[in-house]
């Protein structure tokens, strides 16, 4: 209906309709993506608990292999990921409170754990 109105009234509103649709799709995609991201990480006696909106996962510290962020994400606005020894990827919010303390505790308990930038 909006496309028909844009075509009938003026051709200058068509680019605005395209841009608005694109931004709406980007917003919906990021909202769907963020529903699967872990928002809280805590360490409990040799295991790490990952808690998100949809799932709660507990992993032993020895099973964590790597923590990585996207190469071009300088301001840490996206998601970071923990990779386990088995290859499972757990996506976490990069700007999580206390993330450095969690990484230091994991590194102290697991020498093979790698922080990739």
Coordinates of N, CA, C and O in Angstrom, one line a residue:
X1 N 0.8 -1.2 0.0 CA 0.0 0.0 0.0 C 0.9 1.3 0.0 O 0.6 2.2 -0.7
X2 N 2.0 1.2 0.8 CA 2.9 2.4 0.8 C 3.6 2.5 -0.5 O 3.8 3.7 -1.0
X3 N 3.9 1.4 -1.2 CA 4.6 1.5 -2.5 C 3.7 2.1 -3.5 O 4.1 2.9 -4.3
X4 N 2.4 1.7 -3.5 CA 1.5 2.3 -4.5 C 1.3 3.8 -4.2 O 1.3 4.6 -5.2
X5 N 1.2 4.2 -3.0 CA 1.0 5.6 -2.6 C 2.3 6.4 -3.1 O 2.2 7.5 -3.6
X6 N 3.5 5.8 -2.9 CA 4.7 6.5 -3.3 C 4.8 6.6 -4.8 O 5.2 7.6 -5.3
X7 N 4.3 5.6 -5.5 CA 4.4 5.6 -7.0 C 3.4 6.6 -7.5 O 3.6 7.3 -8.5
X8 N 2.2 6.7 -6.9 CA 1.1 7.6 -7.5 C 1.4 9.0 -7.2 O 1.3 9.9 -8.1
X9 N 1.9 9.4 -6.0 CA 2.0 10.8 -5.6 C 3.3 11.4 -6.1 O 3.2 12.5 -6.7
X10 N 4.4 10.8 -5.9 CA 5.6 11.4 -6.4 C 6.7 10.4 -6.4 O 6.8 9.5 -5.6
X11 N 7.6 10.5 -7.4 CA 8.7 9.6 -7.5 C 9.8 9.9 -6.5 O 10.7 9.1 -6.3
X12 N 9.8 11.0 -5.9 CA 10.9 11.4 -4.9 C 10.7 10.6 -3.6 O 11.6 10.5 -2.8
X13 N 9.5 10.1 -3.3 CA 9.3 9.4 -2.1 C 9.7 7.9 -2.2 O 9.7 7.2 -1.2
X14 N 9.9 7.4 -3.4 CA 10.3 6.0 -3.6 C 11.7 5.7 -2.9 O 11.8 4.7 -2.2
X15 N 12.7 6.5 -3.1 CA 13.9 6.2 -2.3 C 13.8 6.2 -0.8 O 14.4 5.3 -0.1
X16 N 12.9 7.0 -0.3 CA 12.7 7.0 1.1 C 11.9 5.8 1.6 O 12.2 5.2 2.6
X17 N 11.1 5.3 0.7 CA 10.4 4.0 1.0 C 11.4 2.9 1.0 O 11.3 2.0 1.9
X18 N 12.3 2.9 0.1 CA 13.3 1.8 0.0 C 14.2 1.8 1.2 O 14.5 0.8 1.8
X19 N 14.7 3.0 1.6 CA 15.6 3.2 2.7 C 14.9 2.8 4.0 O 15.4 2.2 4.9
X20 N 13.6 3.2 4.1 CA 12.8 2.9 5.3 C 12.6 1.4 5.5 O 12.7 0.8 6.6
X21 N 12.3 0.7 4.4 CA 12.2 -0.7 4.4 C 13.5 -1.4 4.7 O 13.5 -2.4 5.5
X22 N 14.6 -0.9 4.2 CA 15.9 -1.5 4.5 C 16.2 -1.4 6.0 O 16.7 -2.4 6.6
X23 N 16.0 -0.2 6.5 CA 16.3 0.0 8.0 C 15.4 -0.8 8.9 O 15.8 -1.3 9.9
X24 N 14.2 -1.0 8.4 CA 13.2 -1.8 9.2 C 13.7 -3.3 9.2 O 13.7 -4.0 10.2
X25 N 14.1 -3.8 8.0 CA 14.6 -5.1 7.9 C 15.9 -5.4 8.7 O 16.0 -6.4 9.4
X26 N 16.8 -4.4 8.7 CA 18.0 -4.5 9.5 C 17.6 -4.5 11.0 O 18.2 -5.3 11.8
X27 N 16.7 -3.7 11.4 CA 16.3 -3.7 12.9 C 15.6 -5.0 13.3 O 15.9 -5.5 14.4
X28 N 14.8 -5.6 12.4 CA 14.2 -6.9 12.7 C 15.2 -8.0 12.8 O 15.2 -8.8 13.7
X29 N 16.2 -7.9 11.9 CA 17.2 -9.0 11.8 C 18.1 -8.9 13.1 O 18.4 -9.9 13.7
X30 N 18.5 -7.7 13.5 CA 19.3 -7.5 14.7 C 18.5 -7.9 16.0 O 19.0 -8.5 16.9
X31 N 17.2 -7.6 16.0 CA 16.4 -8.0 17.1 C 16.3 -9.5 17.2 O 16.4 -10.1 18.3
X32 N 16.1 -10.2 16.1 CA 16.1 -11.7 16.1 C 17.5 -12.3 16.5 O 17.5 -13.3 17.2
X33 N 18.5 -11.6 16.1 CA 19.9 -12.1 16.4 C 20.2 -11.9 17.9 O 20.7 -12.8 18.5
X34 N 19.8 -10.8 18.5 CA 20.1 -10.6 19.9 C 19.3 -11.4 20.8 O 19.6 -11.5 22.0
X35 N 18.2 -12.1 20.4 CA 17.4 -13.0 21.2 C 18.3 -14.2 21.6 O 18.0 -14.8 22.6
X36 N 19.2 -14.6 20.8 CA 20.0 -15.8 21.0 C 21.4 -15.5 21.6 O 22.2 -16.3 21.7
X37 N 21.6 -14.2 22.1 CA 22.9 -13.8 22.6 C 22.8 -13.9 24.2 O 21.8 -13.6 24.8
X38 N 23.9 -14.5 24.7 CA 24.0 -14.6 26.2 C 24.3 -13.2 26.8 O 25.0 -12.4 26.3
X39 N 23.6 -12.9 27.9 CA 23.7 -11.6 28.5 C 24.4 -11.6 29.9 O 24.8 -10.6 30.4
X40 N 24.6 -12.8 30.4 CA 25.3 -12.9 31.7 C 26.2 -14.1 31.7 O 25.8 -15.2 31.3
X41 N 27.4 -13.9 32.2 CA 28.4 -15.0 32.4 C 28.9 -15.0 33.8 O 29.3 -13.9 34.3
X42 N 28.9 -16.2 34.4 CA 29.5 -16.2 35.8 C 30.3 -17.5 35.9 O 30.0 -18.5 35.2
X43 N 31.2 -17.5 36.8 CA 32.1 -18.6 37.1 C 31.8 -19.2 38.4 O 31.8 -18.5 39.4
X44 N 31.6 -20.5 38.4 CA 31.2 -21.2 39.7 C 32.1 -22.5 39.8 O 31.8 -23.5 39.1
X45 N 33.1 -22.5 40.6 CA 34.0 -23.6 40.9 C 34.3 -24.5 39.8 O 33.8 -25.7 39.7
X46 N 35.0 -24.1 38.8 CA 35.4 -24.9 37.7 C 34.4 -24.9 36.5 O 34.7 -25.6 35.5
X47 N 33.3 -24.2 36.6 CA 32.4 -24.2 35.4 C 32.0 -22.8 35.2 O 32.0 -21.9 36.1
X48 N 31.6 -22.5 33.9 CA 31.2 -21.2 33.5 C 29.7 -21.3 33.1 O 29.3 -22.2 32.3
X49 N 28.9 -20.4 33.7 CA 27.4 -20.4 33.4 C 27.1 -19.3 32.4 O 27.5 -18.1 32.7
X50 N 26.5 -19.6 31.3 CA 26.1 -18.7 30.3 C 24.6 -18.6 30.4 O 23.9 -19.6 30.1
X51 N 24.1 -17.4 30.7 CA 22.6 -17.2 30.8 C 22.1 -16.2 29.8 O 22.7 -15.1 29.7
X52 N 21.1 -16.6 29.0 CA 20.5 -15.7 28.1 C 19.0 -15.7 28.2 O 18.5 -16.3 29.1
X53 N 18.4 -15.0 27.2 CA 16.9 -14.9 27.3 C 16.3 -16.3 26.9 O 15.3 -16.6 27.4
X54 N 16.9 -17.0 26.0 CA 16.4 -18.3 25.6 C 17.0 -19.5 26.2 O 16.3 -20.6 26.2
X55 N 18.2 -19.4 26.6 CA 18.8 -20.7 27.1 C 19.8 -20.4 28.2 O 20.3 -19.3 28.4
X56 N 20.1 -21.4 29.0 CA 21.1 -21.4 30.0 C 22.0 -22.5 29.8 O 21.6 -23.7 29.7
X57 N 23.3 -22.3 29.7 CA 24.3 -23.3 29.4 C 25.4 -23.3 30.4 O 25.9 -22.2 30.8
X58 N 25.9 -24.4 30.9 CA 27.0 -24.5 31.8 C 28.1 -25.3 31.1 O 27.8 -26.4 30.7
X59 N 29.3 -24.8 31.1 CA 30.4 -25.4 30.5 C 31.6 -25.4 31.5 O 31.8 -24.5 32.2
X60 N 32.3 -26.5 31.5 CA 33.5 -26.6 32.3 C 34.6 -25.7 31.8 O 34.7 -25.4 30.6
X61 N 35.4 -25.1 32.6 CA 36.4 -24.1 32.2 C 37.4 -24.8 31.3 O 37.9 -24.2 30.4
X62 N 37.7 -26.0 31.5 CA 38.7 -26.8 30.7 C 38.2 -27.0 29.3 O 39.0 -27.2 28.4
X63 N 36.9 -26.9 29.1 CA 36.3 -27.1 27.8 C 36.3 -25.8 26.9 O 35.9 -25.9 25.7
X64 N 36.6 -24.7 27.5 CA 36.6 -23.5 26.7 C 38.0 -23.3 26.0 O 39.0 -23.5 26.6
X65 N 38.0 -23.0 24.7 CA 39.2 -22.9 23.9 C 39.5 -21.4 23.5 O 40.7 -21.1 23.5
X66 N 38.5 -20.6 23.3 CA 38.8 -19.3 22.7 C 37.7 -18.3 23.0 O 36.5 -18.7 23.0
X67 N 38.1 -17.0 23.1 CA 37.2 -15.9 23.2 C 37.6 -15.0 22.0 O 38.8 -14.6 21.9
X68 N 36.7 -14.6 21.2 CA 37.0 -13.8 20.0 C 35.9 -12.8 19.8 O 34.7 -13.0 20.0
X69 N 36.3 -11.6 19.2 CA 35.4 -10.6 18.8 C 35.7 -10.4 17.3 O 36.7 -10.8 16.8
X70 N 34.7 -9.7 16.6 CA 34.9 -9.5 15.2 C 36.1 -8.5 15.0 O 36.3 -7.6 15.8
X71 N 36.8 -8.7 13.9 CA 38.0 -8.0 13.6 C 37.7 -6.5 13.5 O 38.5 -5.6 13.9
X72 N 36.7 -6.1 12.8 CA 36.4 -4.7 12.6 C 35.5 -4.0 13.6 O 35.1 -2.9 13.5
X73 N 35.2 -4.7 14.7 CA 34.3 -4.2 15.8 C 35.1 -3.5 16.8 O 35.4 -4.0 17.9
X74 N 35.6 -2.3 16.5 CA 36.5 -1.6 17.4 C 35.9 -1.1 18.7 O 36.5 -1.0 19.7
X75 N 34.6 -0.7 18.6 CA 33.9 -0.2 19.7 C 33.1 -1.2 20.5 O 32.4 -0.9 21.4
X76 N 33.3 -2.5 20.1 CA 32.6 -3.6 20.8 C 31.1 -3.4 20.8 O 30.5 -3.6 21.9
X77 N 30.5 -3.1 19.7 CA 29.1 -3.0 19.6 C 28.3 -4.3 19.2 O 27.2 -4.4 19.4
X78 N 29.1 -5.2 18.6 CA 28.4 -6.4 18.2 C 28.5 -7.5 19.3 O 28.3 -7.2 20.4
X79 N 28.6 -8.7 18.8 CA 28.7 -9.9 19.7 C 30.1 -10.5 19.7 O 30.8 -10.4 18.7
X80 N 30.5 -11.0 20.8 CA 31.7 -11.8 20.9 C 31.3 -13.3 21.0 O 30.1 -13.6 21.2
X81 N 32.3 -14.1 20.9 CA 32.0 -15.6 20.9 C 33.0 -16.3 21.7 O 34.2 -16.1 21.7
X82 N 32.5 -17.3 22.5 CA 33.3 -18.3 23.2 C 33.2 -19.5 22.3 O 32.1 -19.9 21.9
X83 N 34.3 -20.1 22.1 CA 34.4 -21.4 21.3 C 34.9 -22.5 22.2 O 35.9 -22.3 22.9
X84 N 34.2 -23.6 22.3 CA 34.6 -24.7 23.1 C 35.5 -25.6 22.4 O 35.7 -25.5 21.2
X85 N 36.1 -26.6 23.1 CA 37.0 -27.5 22.5 C 36.3 -28.4 21.4 O 36.8 -28.7 20.4
X86 N 35.0 -28.7 21.7 CA 34.2 -29.5 20.7 C 33.7 -28.7 19.5 O 33.2 -29.2 18.6
X87 N 34.0 -27.4 19.5 CA 33.6 -26.5 18.3 C 32.3 -25.8 18.5 O 31.9 -25.1 17.6
X88 N 31.7 -25.9 19.6 CA 30.4 -25.2 19.8 C 30.7 -23.7 20.1 O 31.7 -23.3 20.7
X89 N 29.9 -22.8 19.5 CA 30.1 -21.4 19.6 C 29.0 -20.8 20.5 O 27.8 -21.1 20.2
X90 N 29.4 -20.1 21.5 CA 28.4 -19.4 22.4 C 28.6 -18.0 22.2 O 29.7 -17.4 22.5
X91 N 27.6 -17.3 21.7 CA 27.6 -15.9 21.5 C 27.2 -15.0 22.7 O 26.2 -15.3 23.3
X92 N 28.1 -14.1 23.0 CA 27.8 -13.2 24.2 C 27.9 -11.8 23.8 O 28.4 -11.4 22.8
X93 N 27.2 -10.9 24.6 CA 27.3 -9.5 24.4 C 28.7 -9.0 24.6 O 29.3 -9.3 25.7
X94 N 29.3 -8.3 23.7 CA 30.6 -7.8 23.8 C 30.8 -6.8 24.9 O 31.9 -6.7 25.6
X95 N 29.8 -6.0 25.2 CA 29.9 -5.0 26.2 C 29.3 -5.4 27.6 O 28.6 -4.6 28.2
X96 N 29.5 -6.6 27.9 CA 28.9 -7.1 29.2 C 29.7 -6.6 30.4 O 30.9 -6.5 30.3
X97 N 29.0 -6.3 31.4 CA 29.7 -5.8 32.7 C 30.5 -6.9 33.3 O 30.1 -8.1 33.4
X98 N 31.7 -6.6 33.6 CA 32.6 -7.6 34.3 C 33.2 -8.6 33.3 O 33.7 -9.6 33.7
X99 N 33.2 -8.3 32.0 CA 33.7 -9.3 31.1 C 35.2 -9.5 31.2 O 35.7 -10.7 31.1
X100 N 36.0 -8.5 31.6 CA 37.4 -8.7 31.7 C 37.8 -9.6 32.9 O 38.7 -10.4 32.9
X101 N 37.0 -9.4 34.0 CA 37.2 -10.2 35.2 C 36.9 -11.7 34.9 O 37.6 -12.6 35.3
X102 N 35.9 -11.9 34.1 CA 35.5 -13.3 33.8 C 36.6 -13.9 32.9 O 37.0 -15.0 33.1
X103 N 37.1 -13.1 31.9 CA 38.2 -13.6 31.1 C 39.5 -13.9 31.8 O 40.1 -14.9 31.6
X104 N 39.8 -13.1 32.8 CA 41.0 -13.3 33.6 C 40.8 -14.6 34.5 O 41.8 -15.3 34.6
X105 N 39.7 -14.8 35.1 CA 39.4 -16.0 35.9 C 39.5 -17.2 35.0 O 40.1 -18.2 35.4
X106 N 39.0 -17.2 33.8 CA 39.0 -18.3 32.9 C 40.5 -18.6 32.5 O 40.9 -19.8 32.5
X107 N 41.2 -17.6 32.2 CA 42.6 -17.7 31.8 C 43.5 -18.3 32.9 O 44.4 -19.1 32.7
X108 N 43.2 -17.9 34.2 CA 43.9 -18.4 35.3 C 43.7 -19.9 35.5 O 44.5 -20.6 36.0
X109 N 42.4 -20.3 35.2 CA 42.1 -21.7 35.5 C 42.4 -22.6 34.3 O 42.4 -23.9 34.4
X110 N 42.5 -22.0 33.1 CA 42.7 -22.8 31.9 C 43.8 -22.2 31.1 O 43.7 -21.1 30.4
X111 N 45.0 -22.8 31.0 CA 46.2 -22.3 30.3 C 46.0 -22.3 28.8 O 46.6 -21.5 28.1
X112 N 45.2 -23.2 28.3 CA 45.0 -23.3 26.8 C 44.0 -22.3 26.3 O 43.9 -22.2 25.1
X113 N 43.3 -21.6 27.2 CA 42.3 -20.6 26.7 C 43.0 -19.5 26.0 O 44.0 -19.0 26.5
X114 N 42.5 -19.1 24.9 CA 43.1 -18.0 24.0 C 42.1 -16.9 23.8 O 40.9 -17.1 23.6
X115 N 42.6 -15.7 24.0 CA 41.7 -14.5 23.7 C 42.2 -13.9 22.4 O 43.3 -13.4 22.3
X116 N 41.4 -14.0 21.4 CA 41.7 -13.5 20.0 C 41.0 -12.2 19.8 O 39.9 -12.0 20.2
X117 N 41.8 -11.3 19.2 CA 41.2 -9.9 18.9 C 40.8 -9.8 17.5 O 41.1 -10.5 16.6

